[in-house]
PDB file of C-alpha atoms in Angstrom:
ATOM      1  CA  UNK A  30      15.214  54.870  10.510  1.00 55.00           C
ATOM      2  CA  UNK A  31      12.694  53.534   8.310  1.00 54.00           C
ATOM      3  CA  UNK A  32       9.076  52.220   9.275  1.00 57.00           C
ATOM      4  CA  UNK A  33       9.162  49.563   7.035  1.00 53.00           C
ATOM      5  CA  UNK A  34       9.009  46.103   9.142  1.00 56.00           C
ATOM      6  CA  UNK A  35      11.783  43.631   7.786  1.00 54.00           C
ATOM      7  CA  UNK A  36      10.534  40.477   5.868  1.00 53.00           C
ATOM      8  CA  UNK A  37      10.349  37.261   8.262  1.00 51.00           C
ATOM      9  CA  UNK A  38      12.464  34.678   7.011  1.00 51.00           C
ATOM     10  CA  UNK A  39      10.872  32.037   4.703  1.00 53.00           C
ATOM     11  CA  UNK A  40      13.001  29.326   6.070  1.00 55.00           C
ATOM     12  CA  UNK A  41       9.889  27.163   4.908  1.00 53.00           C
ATOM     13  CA  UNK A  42       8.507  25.993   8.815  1.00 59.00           C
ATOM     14  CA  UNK A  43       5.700  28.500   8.858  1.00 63.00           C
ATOM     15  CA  UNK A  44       3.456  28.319   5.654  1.00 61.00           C
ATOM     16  CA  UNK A  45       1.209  31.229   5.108  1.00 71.00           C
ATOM     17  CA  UNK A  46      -2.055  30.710   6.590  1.00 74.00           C
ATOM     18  CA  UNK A  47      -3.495  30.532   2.499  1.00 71.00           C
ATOM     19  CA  UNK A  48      -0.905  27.670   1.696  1.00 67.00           C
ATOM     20  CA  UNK A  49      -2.462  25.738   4.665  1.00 67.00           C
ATOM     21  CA  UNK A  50      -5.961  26.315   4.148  1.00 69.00           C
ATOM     22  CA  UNK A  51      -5.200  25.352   0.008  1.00 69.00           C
ATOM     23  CA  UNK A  52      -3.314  22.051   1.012  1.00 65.00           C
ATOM     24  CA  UNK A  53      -6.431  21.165   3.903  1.00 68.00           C
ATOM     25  CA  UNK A  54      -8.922  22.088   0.970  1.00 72.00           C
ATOM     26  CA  UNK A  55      -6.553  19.297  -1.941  1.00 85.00           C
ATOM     27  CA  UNK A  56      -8.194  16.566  -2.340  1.00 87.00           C
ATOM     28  CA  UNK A  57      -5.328  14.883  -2.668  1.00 89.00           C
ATOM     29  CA  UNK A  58      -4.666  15.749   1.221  1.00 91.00           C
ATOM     30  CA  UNK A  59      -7.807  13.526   2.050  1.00 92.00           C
ATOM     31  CA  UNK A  60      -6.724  10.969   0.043  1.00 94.00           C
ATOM     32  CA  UNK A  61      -3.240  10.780   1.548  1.00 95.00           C
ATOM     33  CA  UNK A  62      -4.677  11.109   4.576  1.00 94.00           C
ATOM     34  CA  UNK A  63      -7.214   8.149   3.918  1.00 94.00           C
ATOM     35  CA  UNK A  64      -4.230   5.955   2.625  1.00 95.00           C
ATOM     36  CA  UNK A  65      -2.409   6.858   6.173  1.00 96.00           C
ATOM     37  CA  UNK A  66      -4.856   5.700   7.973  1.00 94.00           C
ATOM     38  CA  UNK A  67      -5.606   2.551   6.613  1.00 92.00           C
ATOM     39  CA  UNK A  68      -1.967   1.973   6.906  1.00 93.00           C
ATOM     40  CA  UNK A  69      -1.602   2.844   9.990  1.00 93.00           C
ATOM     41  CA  UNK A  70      -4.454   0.181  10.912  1.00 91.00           C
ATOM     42  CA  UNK A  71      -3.556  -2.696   9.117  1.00 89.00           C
ATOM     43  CA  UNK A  72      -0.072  -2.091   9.512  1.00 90.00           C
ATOM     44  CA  UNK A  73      -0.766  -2.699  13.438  1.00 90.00           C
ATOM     45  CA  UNK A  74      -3.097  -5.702  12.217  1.00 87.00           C
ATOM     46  CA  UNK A  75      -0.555  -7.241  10.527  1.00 86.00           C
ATOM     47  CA  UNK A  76       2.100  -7.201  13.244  1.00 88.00           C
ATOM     48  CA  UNK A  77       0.164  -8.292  15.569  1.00 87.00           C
ATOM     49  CA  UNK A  78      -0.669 -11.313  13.838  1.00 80.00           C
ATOM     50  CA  UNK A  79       2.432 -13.402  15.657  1.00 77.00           C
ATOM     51  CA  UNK A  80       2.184 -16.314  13.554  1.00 72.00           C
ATOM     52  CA  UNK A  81       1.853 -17.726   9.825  1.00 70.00           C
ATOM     53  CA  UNK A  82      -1.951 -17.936   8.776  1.00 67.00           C
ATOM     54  CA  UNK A  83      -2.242 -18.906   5.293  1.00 62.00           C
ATOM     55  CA  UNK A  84      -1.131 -22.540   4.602  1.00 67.00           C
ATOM     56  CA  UNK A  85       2.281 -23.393   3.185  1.00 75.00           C
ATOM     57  CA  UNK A  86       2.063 -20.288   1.279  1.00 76.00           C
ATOM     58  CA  UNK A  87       3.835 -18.090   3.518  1.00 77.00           C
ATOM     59  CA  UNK A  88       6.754 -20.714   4.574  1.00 79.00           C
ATOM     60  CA  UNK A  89       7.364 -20.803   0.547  1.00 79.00           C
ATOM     61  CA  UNK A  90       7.307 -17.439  -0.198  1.00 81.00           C
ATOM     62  CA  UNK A  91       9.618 -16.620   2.738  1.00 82.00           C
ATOM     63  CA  UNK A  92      11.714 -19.492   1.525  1.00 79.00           C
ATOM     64  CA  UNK A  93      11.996 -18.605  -2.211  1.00 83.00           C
ATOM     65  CA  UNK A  94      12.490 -14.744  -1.062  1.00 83.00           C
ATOM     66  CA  UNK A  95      15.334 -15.888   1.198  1.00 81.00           C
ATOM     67  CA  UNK A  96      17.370 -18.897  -0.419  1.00 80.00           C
ATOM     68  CA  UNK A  97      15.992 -18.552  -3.845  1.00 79.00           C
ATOM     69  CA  UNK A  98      14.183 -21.306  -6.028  1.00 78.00           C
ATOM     70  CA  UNK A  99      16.577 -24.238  -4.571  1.00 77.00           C
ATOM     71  CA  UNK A 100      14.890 -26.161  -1.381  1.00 75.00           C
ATOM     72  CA  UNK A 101      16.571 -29.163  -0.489  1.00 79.00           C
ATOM     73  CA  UNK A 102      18.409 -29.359  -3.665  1.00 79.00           C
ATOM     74  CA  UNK A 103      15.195 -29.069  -5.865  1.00 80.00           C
ATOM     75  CA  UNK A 104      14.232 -26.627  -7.980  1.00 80.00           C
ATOM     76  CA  UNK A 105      11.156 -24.846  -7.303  1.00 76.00           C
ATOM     77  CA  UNK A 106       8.670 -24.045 -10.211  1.00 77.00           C
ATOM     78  CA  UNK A 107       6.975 -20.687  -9.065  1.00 71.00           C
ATOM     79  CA  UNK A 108       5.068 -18.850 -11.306  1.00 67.00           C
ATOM     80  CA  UNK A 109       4.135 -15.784  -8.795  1.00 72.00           C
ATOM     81  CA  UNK A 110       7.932 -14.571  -9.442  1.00 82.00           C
ATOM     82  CA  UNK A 111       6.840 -10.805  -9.062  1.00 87.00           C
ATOM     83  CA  UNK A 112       5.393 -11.141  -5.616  1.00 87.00           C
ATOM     84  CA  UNK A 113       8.466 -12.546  -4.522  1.00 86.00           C
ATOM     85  CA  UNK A 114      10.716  -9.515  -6.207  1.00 89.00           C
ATOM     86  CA  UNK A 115       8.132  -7.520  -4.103  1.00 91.00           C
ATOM     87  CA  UNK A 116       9.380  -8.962  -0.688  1.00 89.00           C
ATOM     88  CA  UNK A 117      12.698 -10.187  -1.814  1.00 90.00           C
ATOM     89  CA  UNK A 118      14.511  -6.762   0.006  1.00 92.00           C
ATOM     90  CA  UNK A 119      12.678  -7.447   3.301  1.00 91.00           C
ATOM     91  CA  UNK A 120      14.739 -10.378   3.507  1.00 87.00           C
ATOM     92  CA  UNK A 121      18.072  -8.998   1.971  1.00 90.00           C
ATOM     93  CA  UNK A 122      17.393  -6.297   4.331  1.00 93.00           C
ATOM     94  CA  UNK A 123      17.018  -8.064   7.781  1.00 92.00           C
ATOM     95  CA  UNK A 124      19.264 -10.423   8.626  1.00 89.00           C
ATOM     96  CA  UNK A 125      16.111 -11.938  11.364  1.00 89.00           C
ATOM     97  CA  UNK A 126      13.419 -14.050   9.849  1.00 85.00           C
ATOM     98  CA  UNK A 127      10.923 -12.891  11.749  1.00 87.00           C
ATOM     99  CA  UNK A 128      11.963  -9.161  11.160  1.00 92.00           C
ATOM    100  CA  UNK A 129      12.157 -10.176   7.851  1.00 90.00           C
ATOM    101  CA  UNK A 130       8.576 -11.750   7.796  1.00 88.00           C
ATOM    102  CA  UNK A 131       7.435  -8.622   9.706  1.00 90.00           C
ATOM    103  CA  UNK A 132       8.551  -6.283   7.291  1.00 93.00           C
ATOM    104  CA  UNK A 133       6.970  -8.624   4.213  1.00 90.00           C
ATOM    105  CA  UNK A 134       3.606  -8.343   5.790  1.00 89.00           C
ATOM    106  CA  UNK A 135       4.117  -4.318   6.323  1.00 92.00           C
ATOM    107  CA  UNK A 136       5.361  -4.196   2.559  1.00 92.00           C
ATOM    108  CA  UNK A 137       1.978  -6.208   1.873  1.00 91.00           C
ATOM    109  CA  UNK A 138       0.175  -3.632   3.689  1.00 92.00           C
ATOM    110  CA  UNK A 139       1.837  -0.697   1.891  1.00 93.00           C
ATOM    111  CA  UNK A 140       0.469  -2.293  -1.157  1.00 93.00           C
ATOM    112  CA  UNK A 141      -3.024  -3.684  -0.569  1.00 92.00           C
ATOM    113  CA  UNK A 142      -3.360   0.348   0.405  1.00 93.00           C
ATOM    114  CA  UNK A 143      -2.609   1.425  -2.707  1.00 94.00           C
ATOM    115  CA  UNK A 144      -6.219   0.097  -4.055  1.00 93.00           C
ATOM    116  CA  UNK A 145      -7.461   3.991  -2.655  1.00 94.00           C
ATOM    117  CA  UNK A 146      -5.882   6.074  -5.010  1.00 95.00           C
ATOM    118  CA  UNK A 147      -7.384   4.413  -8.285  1.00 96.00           C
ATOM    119  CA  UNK A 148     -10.710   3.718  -6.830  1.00 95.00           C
ATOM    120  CA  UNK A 149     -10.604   7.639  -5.581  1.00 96.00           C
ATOM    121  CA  UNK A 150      -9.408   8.633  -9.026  1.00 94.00           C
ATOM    122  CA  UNK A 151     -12.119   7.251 -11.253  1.00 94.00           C
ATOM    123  CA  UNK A 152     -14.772   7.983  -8.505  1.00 95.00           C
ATOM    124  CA  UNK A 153     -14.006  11.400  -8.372  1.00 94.00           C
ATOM    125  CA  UNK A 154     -14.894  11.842 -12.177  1.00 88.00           C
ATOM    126  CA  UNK A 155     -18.712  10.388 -11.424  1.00 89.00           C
ATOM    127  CA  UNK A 156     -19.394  11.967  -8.316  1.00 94.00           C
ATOM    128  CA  UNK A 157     -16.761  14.636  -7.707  1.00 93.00           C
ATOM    129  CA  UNK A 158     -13.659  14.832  -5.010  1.00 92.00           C
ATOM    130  CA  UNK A 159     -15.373  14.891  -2.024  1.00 92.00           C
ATOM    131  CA  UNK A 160     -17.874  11.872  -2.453  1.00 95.00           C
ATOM    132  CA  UNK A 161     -15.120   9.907  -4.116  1.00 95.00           C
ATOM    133  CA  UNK A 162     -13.821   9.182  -0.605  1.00 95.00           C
ATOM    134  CA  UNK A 163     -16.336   6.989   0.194  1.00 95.00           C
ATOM    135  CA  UNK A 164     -15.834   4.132  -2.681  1.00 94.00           C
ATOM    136  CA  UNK A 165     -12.094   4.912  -1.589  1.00 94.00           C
ATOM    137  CA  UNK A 166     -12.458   3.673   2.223  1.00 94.00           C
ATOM    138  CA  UNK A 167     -14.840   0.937   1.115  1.00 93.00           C
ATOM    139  CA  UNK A 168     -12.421  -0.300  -0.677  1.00 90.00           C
ATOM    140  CA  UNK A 169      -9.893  -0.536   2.437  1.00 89.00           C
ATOM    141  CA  UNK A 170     -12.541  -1.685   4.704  1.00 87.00           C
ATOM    142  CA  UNK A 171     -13.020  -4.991   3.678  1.00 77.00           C
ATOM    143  CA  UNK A 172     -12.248  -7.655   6.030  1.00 60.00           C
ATOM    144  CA  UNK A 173     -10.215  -9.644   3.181  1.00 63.00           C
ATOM    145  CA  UNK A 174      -7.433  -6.369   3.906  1.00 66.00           C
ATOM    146  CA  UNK A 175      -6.994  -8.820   7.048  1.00 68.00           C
ATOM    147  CA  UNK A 176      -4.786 -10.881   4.385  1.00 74.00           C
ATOM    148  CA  UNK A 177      -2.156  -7.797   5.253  1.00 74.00           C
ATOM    149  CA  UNK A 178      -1.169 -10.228   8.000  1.00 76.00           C
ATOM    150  CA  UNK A 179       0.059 -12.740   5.800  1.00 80.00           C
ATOM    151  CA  UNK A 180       2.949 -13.119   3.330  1.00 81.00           C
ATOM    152  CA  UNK A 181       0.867 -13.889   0.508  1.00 81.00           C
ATOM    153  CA  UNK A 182       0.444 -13.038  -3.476  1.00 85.00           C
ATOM    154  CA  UNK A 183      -2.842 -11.094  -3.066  1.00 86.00           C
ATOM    155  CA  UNK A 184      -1.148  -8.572  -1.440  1.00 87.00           C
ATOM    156  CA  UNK A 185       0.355  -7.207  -4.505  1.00 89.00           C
ATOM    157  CA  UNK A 186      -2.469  -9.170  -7.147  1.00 89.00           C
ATOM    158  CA  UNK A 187      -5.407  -7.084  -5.478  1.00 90.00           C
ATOM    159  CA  UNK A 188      -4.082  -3.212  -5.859  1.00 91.00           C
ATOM    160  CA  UNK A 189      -2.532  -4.362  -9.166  1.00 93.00           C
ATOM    161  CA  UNK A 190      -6.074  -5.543 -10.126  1.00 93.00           C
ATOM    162  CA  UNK A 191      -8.056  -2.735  -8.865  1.00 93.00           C
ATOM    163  CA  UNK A 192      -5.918  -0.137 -10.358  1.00 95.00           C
ATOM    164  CA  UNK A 193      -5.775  -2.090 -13.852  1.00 96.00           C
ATOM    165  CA  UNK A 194      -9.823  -2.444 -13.450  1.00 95.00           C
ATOM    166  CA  UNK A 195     -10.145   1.592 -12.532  1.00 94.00           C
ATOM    167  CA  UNK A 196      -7.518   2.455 -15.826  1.00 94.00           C
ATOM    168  CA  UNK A 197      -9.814   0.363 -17.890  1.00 94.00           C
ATOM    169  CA  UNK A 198     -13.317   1.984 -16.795  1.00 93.00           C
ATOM    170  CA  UNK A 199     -11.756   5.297 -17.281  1.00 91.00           C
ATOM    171  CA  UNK A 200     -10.660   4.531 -20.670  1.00 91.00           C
ATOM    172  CA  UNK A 201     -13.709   3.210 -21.478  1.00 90.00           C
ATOM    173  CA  UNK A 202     -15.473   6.316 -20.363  1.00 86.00           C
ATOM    174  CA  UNK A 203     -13.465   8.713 -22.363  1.00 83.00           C
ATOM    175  CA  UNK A 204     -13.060   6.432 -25.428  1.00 73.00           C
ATOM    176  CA  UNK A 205     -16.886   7.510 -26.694  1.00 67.00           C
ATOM    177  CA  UNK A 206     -15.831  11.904 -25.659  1.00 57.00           C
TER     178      UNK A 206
END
């Protein structure tokens, strides 16, 4: 018989305790982890909000998203086309308006989150991983991510906009090195 103690499985449950401690020390994790929790937050924000807050604007996007351009037999002009691609399979999805509306404002949400991993990314280049956090949940703890509770265009305008911003600044900074 031999001494030797059989290899354990790597069935891919148990990481090695190094694995762990390298994915804990990522900043990536804390970044993830910053985006989950704002999520998490608004997400419960925003359906808890039980009705429309923002003018007409939600009634027409929910409209447009549902039935298309067409209301009443008139043809809509709507400029903000991409916002309604955006929520367009929350209503193809549910066959509930207000599911449908739900899961628009938890799409929003998804979004408007996003702004974290652009501000993170060209903060981390100024003042390293770790500090970078702090622009990043600044940036999700504005009270205008309350507009996660509505079907509305800034939910996809304002992480487009902060990401394009961040891309720019970082080009900028690199374009004299």
């Amino acid at each position: 018989m031999s001494s030797v103690r059989a290899a354990e499985p790597t069935d891919g449950t148990h990481a090695p305790p190094r694995a762990r401690r390298r994915l804990a020390a990522s900043p990536w994790t804390w970044v993830a982890g910053l985006y989950l929790a704002a999520v998490a937050v608004y997400g419960v924000l925003a359906l808890r909000s039980p009705l429309p807050i923002l003018f007409p604007d939600e009634f027409r996007y929910a409209h447009i998203a549902r039935d298309g351009l067409d209301w009443r037999g008139q043809h809509l002009a709507q400029t903000a086309r991409l916002y309604i691609w955006f929520i367009k399979p929350a209503w193809a999805v549910f066959s509930s308006t207000v599911d449908a509306w739900r899961a628009s404002k938890l799409l929003g949400t998804l979004a408007l989150c996003t702004q974290v991993i652009p501000v993170w990314w060209l903060a981390r280049d100024l003042v390293g991983p770790r500090l970078a956090l702090a622009p990043a949940a600044l940036t999700v703890l504005g009270t205008w991510m309350l507009s996660s509770a509505e079907t509305a265009t800034e939910a996809l305008a304002f992480p487009l906009t902060t990401a394009a911003l961040c891309v720019l600044a970082m080009g900028l900074r690199r374009a004299g090195g």
